[in-house]
Coordinates of C-alpha atoms (C1' of nucleotides) in Angstrom, one line a residue:
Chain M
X9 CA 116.7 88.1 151.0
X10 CA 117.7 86.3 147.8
X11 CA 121.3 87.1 146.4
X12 CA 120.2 89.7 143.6
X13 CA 118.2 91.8 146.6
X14 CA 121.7 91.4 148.6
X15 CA 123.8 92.5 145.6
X16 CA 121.5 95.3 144.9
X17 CA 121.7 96.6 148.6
X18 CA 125.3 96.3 148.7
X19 CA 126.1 98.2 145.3
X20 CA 123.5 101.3 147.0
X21 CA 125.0 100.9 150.1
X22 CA 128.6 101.7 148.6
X23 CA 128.3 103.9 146.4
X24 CA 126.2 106.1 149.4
X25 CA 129.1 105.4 151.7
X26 CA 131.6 106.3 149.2
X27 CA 130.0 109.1 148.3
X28 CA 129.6 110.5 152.1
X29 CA 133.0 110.3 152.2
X30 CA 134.4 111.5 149.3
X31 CA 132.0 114.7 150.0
X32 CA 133.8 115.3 153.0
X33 CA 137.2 116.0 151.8
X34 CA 135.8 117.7 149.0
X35 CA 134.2 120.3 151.5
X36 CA 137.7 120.9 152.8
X37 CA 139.6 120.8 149.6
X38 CA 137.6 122.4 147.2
X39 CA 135.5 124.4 149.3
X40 CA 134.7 126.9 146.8
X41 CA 133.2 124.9 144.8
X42 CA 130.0 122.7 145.0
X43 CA 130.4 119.1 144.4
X44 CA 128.3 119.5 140.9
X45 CA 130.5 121.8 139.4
X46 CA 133.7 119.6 140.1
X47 CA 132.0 116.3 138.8
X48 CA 130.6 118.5 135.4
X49 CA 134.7 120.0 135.7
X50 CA 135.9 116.5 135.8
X51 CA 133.8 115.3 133.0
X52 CA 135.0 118.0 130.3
X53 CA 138.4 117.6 131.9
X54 CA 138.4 113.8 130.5
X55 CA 136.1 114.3 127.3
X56 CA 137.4 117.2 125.7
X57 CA 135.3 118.3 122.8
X58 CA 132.0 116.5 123.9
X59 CA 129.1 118.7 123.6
X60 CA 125.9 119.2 126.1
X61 CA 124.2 116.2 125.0
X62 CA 127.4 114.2 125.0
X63 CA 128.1 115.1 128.5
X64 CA 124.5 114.7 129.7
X65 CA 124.7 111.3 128.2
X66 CA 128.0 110.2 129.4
X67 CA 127.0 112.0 133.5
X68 CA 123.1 110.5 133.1
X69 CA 121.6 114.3 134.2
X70 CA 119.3 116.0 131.4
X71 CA 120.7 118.3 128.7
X72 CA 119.2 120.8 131.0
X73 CA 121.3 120.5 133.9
X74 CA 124.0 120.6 131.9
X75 CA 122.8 123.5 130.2
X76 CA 122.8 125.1 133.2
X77 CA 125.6 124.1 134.8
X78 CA 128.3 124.9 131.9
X79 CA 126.9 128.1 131.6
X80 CA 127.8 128.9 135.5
X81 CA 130.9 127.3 135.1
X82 CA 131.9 129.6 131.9
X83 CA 131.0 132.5 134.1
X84 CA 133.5 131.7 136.6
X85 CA 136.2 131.1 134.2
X86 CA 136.6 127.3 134.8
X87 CA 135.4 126.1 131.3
X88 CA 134.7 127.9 127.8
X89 CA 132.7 126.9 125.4
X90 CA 133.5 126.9 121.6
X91 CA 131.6 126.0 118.3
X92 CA 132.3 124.3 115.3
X93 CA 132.3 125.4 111.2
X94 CA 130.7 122.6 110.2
X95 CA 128.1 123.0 112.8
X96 CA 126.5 125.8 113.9
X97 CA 123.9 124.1 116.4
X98 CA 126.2 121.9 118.6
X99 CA 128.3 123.2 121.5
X100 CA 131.7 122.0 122.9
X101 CA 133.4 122.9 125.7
X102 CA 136.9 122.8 127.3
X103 CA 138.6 123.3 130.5
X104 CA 140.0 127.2 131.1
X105 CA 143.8 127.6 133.4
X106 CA 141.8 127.7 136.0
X107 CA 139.3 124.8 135.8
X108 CA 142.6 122.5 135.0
X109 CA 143.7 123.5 138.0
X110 CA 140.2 122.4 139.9
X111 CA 140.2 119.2 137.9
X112 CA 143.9 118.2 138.7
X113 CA 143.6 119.1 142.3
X114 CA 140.2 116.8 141.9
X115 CA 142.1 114.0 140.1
X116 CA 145.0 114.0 143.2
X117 CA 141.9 113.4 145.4
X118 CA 141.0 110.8 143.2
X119 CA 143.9 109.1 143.6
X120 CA 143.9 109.4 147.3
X121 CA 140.4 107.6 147.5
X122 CA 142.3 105.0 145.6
X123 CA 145.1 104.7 147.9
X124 CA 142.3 104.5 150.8
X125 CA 140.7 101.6 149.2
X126 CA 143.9 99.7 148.3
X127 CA 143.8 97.8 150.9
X128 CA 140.6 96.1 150.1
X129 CA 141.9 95.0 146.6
X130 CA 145.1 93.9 147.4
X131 CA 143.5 91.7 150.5
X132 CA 141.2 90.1 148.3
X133 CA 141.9 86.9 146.2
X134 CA 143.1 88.4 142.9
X135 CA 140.4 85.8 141.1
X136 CA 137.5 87.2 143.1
X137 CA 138.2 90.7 142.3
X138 CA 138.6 89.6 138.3
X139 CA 135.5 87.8 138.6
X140 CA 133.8 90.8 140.1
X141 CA 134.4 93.3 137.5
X142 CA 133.4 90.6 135.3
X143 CA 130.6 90.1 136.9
X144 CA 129.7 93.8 137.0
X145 CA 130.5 93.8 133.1
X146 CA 128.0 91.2 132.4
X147 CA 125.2 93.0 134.2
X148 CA 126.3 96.1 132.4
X149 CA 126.0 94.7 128.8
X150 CA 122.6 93.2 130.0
X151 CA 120.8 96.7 130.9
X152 CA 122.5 98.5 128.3
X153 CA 120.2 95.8 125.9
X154 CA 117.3 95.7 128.2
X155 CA 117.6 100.0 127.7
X156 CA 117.9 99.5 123.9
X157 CA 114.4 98.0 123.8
X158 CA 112.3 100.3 125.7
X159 CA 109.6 98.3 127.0
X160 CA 106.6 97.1 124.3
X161 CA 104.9 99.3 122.1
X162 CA 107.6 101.8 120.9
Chain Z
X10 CA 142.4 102.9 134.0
X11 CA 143.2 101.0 137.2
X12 CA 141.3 97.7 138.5
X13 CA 140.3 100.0 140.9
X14 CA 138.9 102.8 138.6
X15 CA 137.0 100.5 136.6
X16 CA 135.3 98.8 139.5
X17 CA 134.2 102.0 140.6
X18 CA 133.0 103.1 137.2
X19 CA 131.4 99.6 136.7
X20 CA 129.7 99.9 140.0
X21 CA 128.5 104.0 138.9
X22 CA 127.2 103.4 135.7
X23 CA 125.3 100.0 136.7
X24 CA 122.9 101.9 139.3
X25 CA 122.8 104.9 136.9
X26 CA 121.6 102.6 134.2
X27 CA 118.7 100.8 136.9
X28 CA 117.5 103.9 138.0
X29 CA 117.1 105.1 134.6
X30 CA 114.9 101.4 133.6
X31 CA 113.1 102.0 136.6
X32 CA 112.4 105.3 136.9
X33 CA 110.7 105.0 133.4
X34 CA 108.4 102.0 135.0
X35 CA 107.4 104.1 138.1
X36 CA 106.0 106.7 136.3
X37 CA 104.1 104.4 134.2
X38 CA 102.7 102.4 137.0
X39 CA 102.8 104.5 140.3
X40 CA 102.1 108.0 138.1
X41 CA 100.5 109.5 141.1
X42 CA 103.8 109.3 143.4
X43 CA 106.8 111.1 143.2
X44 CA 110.2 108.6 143.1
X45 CA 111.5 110.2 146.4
X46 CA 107.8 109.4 148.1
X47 CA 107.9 105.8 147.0
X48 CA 111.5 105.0 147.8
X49 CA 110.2 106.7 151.4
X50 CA 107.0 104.7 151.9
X51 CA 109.5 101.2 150.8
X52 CA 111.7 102.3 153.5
X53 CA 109.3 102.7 156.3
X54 CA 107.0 99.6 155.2
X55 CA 110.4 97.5 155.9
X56 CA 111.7 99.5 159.0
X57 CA 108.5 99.7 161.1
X58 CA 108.6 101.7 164.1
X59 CA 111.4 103.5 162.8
X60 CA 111.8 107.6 163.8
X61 CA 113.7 110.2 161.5
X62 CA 117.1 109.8 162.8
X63 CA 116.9 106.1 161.9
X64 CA 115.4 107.0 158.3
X65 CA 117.5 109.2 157.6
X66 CA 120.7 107.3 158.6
X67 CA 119.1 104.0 157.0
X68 CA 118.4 106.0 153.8
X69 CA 121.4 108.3 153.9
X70 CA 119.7 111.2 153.7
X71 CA 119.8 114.3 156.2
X72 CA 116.9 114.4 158.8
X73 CA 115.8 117.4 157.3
X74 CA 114.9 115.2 154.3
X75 CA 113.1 112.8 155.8
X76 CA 111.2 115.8 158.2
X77 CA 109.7 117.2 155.1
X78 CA 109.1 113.8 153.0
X79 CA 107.1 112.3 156.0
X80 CA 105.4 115.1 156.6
X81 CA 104.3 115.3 153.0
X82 CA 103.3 111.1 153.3
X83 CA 101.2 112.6 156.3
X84 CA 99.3 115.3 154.2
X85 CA 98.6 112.8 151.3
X86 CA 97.4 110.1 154.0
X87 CA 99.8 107.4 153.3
X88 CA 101.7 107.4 156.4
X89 CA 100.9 108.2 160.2
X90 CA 103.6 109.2 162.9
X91 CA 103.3 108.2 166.7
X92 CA 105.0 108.7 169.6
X93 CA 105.7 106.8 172.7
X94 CA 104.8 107.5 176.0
X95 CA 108.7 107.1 177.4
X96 CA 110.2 109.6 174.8
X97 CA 108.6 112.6 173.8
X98 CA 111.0 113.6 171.4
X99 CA 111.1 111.1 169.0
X100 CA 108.8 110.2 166.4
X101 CA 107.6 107.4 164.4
X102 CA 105.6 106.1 161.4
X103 CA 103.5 103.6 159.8
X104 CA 102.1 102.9 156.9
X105 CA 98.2 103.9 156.4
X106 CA 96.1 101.2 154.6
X107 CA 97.0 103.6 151.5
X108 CA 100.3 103.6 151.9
X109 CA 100.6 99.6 152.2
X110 CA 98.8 99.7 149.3
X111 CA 101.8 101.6 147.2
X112 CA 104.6 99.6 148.7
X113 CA 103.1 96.5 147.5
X114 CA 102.8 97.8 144.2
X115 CA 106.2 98.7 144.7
X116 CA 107.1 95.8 145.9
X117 CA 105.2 94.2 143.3
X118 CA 107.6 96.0 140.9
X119 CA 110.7 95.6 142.9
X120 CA 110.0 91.5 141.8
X121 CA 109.8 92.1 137.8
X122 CA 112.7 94.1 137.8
X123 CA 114.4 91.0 139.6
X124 CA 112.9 88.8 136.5
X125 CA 114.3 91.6 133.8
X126 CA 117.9 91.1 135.8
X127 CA 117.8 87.5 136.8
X128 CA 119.5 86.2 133.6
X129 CA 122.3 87.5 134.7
X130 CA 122.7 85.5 137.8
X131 CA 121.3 82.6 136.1
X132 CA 123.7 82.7 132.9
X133 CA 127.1 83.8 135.6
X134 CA 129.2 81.2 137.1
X135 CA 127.4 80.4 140.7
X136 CA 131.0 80.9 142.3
X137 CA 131.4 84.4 140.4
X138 CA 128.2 85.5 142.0
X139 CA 129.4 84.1 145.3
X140 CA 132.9 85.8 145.2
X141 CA 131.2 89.1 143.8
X142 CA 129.1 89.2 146.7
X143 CA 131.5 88.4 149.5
X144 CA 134.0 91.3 147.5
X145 CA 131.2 93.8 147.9
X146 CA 130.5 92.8 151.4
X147 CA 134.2 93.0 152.0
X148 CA 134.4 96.6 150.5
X149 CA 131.3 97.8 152.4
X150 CA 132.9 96.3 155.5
X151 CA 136.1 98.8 155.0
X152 CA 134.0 102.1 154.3
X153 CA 132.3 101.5 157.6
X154 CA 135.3 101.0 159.5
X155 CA 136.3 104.0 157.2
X156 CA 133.2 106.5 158.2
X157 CA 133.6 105.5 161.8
X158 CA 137.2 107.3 161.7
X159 CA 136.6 110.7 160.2
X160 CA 140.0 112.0 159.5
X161 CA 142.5 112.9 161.9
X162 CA 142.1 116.0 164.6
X163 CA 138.5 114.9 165.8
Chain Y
dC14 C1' 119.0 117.5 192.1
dA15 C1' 120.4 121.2 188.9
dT16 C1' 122.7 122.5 185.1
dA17 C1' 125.4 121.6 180.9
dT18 C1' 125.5 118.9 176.8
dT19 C1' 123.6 116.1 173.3
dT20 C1' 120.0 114.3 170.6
dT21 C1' 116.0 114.9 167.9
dG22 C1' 113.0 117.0 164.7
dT23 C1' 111.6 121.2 162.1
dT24 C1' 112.3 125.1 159.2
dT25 C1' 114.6 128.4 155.9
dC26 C1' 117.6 129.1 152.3
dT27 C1' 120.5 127.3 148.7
dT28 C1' 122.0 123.8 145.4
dT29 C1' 121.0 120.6 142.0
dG30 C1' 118.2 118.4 139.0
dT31 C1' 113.8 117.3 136.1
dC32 C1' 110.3 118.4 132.8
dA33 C1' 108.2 120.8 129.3
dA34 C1' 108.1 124.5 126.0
dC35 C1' 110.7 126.8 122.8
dA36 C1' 113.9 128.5 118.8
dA37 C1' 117.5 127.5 115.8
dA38 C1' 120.0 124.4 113.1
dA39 C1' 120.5 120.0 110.8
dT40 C1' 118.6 116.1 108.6
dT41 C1' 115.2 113.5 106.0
dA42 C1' 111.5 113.1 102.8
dA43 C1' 108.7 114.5 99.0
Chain N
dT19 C1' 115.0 122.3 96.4
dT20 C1' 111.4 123.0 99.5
dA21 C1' 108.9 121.3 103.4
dA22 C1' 108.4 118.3 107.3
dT23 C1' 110.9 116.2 111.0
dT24 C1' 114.4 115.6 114.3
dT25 C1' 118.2 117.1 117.0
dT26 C1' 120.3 120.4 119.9
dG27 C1' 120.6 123.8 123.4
dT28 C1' 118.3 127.1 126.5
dT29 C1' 114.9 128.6 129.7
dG30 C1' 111.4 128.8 133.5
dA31 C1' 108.6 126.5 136.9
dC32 C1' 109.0 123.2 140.1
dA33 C1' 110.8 119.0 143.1
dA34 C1' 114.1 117.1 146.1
dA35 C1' 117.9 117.1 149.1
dG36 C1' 121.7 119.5 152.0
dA37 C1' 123.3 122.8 155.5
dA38 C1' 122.7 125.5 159.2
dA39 C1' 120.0 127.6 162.8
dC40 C1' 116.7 126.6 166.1
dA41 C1' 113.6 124.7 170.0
dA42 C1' 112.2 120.9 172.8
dA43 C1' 113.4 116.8 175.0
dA44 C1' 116.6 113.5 176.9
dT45 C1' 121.0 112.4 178.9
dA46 C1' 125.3 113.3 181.3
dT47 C1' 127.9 115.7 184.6
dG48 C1' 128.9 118.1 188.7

DNA sequence: CATATTTTGTTTCTTTGTCAACAAAATTAA
DNA sequence: TTAATTTTGTTGACAAAGAAACAAAATATG
C-alpha cells in the first residue's frame, strides 16, 4: 500500500469511527432528534444569516436537502426563517429558544468529544501535530484548485 | 477554534471535497453503477471470501446494508454468494467476471485520482508526511481502544 | 445431550439525501 | 428598458442506509 492509499484509509477510517461514536451519545442525549437535524441546527447555530445555498455549500448536501430539512425544522420550532428588503428570492434562517437550546446542549457534547480525544494531542509531539494540520491544509488548498477547474472541456 | 477543532474540520471537509471530485468522475466513467455498488464491488474484490457480518463491519455499514446491496450485485450478475459446507449460516461472495471487470475500472480510477493528489506528497516535507501518518495511526489507535469500551453500565 | 443464548442474515419501515423539473426573482445583455 | 440568462428555493420520485423485528443456524451452558 503506498503512503497516499494508507493516509486515505486512515482519514475514512476516522472519521467512520468518530462518527459511530459520536452517534451514540447523541441517541442518548438528543434522542428526540435525528442526527440530521442537529448537524443542519448546528450549522445555522454558527452561520447566522446564511441562506439555503449558503448552508448547502458550507454542509456539502444539495440545496434540496436543505430545503427540506429547514423547512421541518421551522415546523418544530427550532429555527425560523426570515427574508430580506433588498432581496426578495434569497432565504435566511436563524436559530428559535428552542433550537439554541438543541445546539448548546450539542456544542457541550462537542466539547466532551474534545475532552475524549485530548489525550491523543497532548501525547503527541507538539511538531507532529502542527505538521499534521499543515499537512491537511496543503491537501485542502490543492482540491479546492483541482475543484475550481472542473475537469477539460467546461 | 481549538487545534483540535481544526484538525477535525480539516480532516471533514478534505473527504467531503474527494468525494465530491470523484463522485463527478464515477458517473462519467462507470455511468451504469450506482456509487454505493461500486464502493461494494471494491470492497469484496479486496476481501475475498468475506460474509456480511465482515462487510458490513469492514465497511461500517449495518448488515442490513450490505444484505440488500449484495443481493442487488447478485441480480445485476456482478457478484455470486457461496456457502461452506461447515457453516450453514454464513454467506460469502465473489466477484463474477463482470464484476472484476468494474473493480478494475475502479481501481483503474482509484490510481488517477492518486496522480491528481500526488503533488501533494511530492511537494510536503517527507518527515511531515511521515509524522502525519503516524498521528493519524495514533488517533485511529485511540478510537478503537475507544469503541471497544462503550460507555459505562455495560 | 438438551436447552438457552448468541450470531448471522433478511426484511420492513423510516430517515436522509440526490436529481431533475419547475417558478420566481435577480442579473446580464441587447 | 425589455428580453434572455442565471440564481435561488421548492417539490416529487427515487436511492441508500439505519433500526428493529424476525428466523435459522451455531455456540455455550447446564
Amino acid at each position: 500500500m503506498t503512503t497516499q492509499q494508507q493516509f486515505y484509509k486512515s482519514l475514512k477510517t476516522l472519521l467512520d469511527k468518530m462518527q459511530l461514536l459520536d452517534q451514540a451519545e447523541m441517541q442518548a442525549k438528543l434522542a428526540d432528534f435525528k442526527p440530521a437535524e442537529v448537524h443542519t441546527i448546528q450549522y445555522i447555530g454558527q452561520h447566522i444569516g446564511a441562506n439555503v445555498t449558503a448552508i448547502a455549500a458550507g454542509m456539502y448536501v444539495t440545496r434540496g436537502a436543505v430545503s427540506k430539512m429547514t423547512k421541518r425544522l421551522i415546523r418544530r420550532g427550532l429555527i425560523e426563517k426570515y427574508q430580506s428588503v433588498e432581496n426578495k428570492k434569497e432565504v435566511y434562517f436563524r436559530l428559535t429558544a428552542a433550537g439554541q437550546e438543541v445546539y448548546e446542549q450539542h456544542e457541550a457534547m462537542d466539547r466532551q468529544h474534545d475532552q475524549r480525544d485530548q489525550v491523543v494531542f497532548d501525547s503527541a509531539d507538539p511538531k507532529q501535530v502542527a505538521g499534521t494540520l499543515q499537512f491537511l491544509q496543503a491537501y485542502n488548498d490543492h482540491l479546492d484548485h483541482e475543484l475550481q477547474r472542473p475537469k477539460q472541456g467546461d
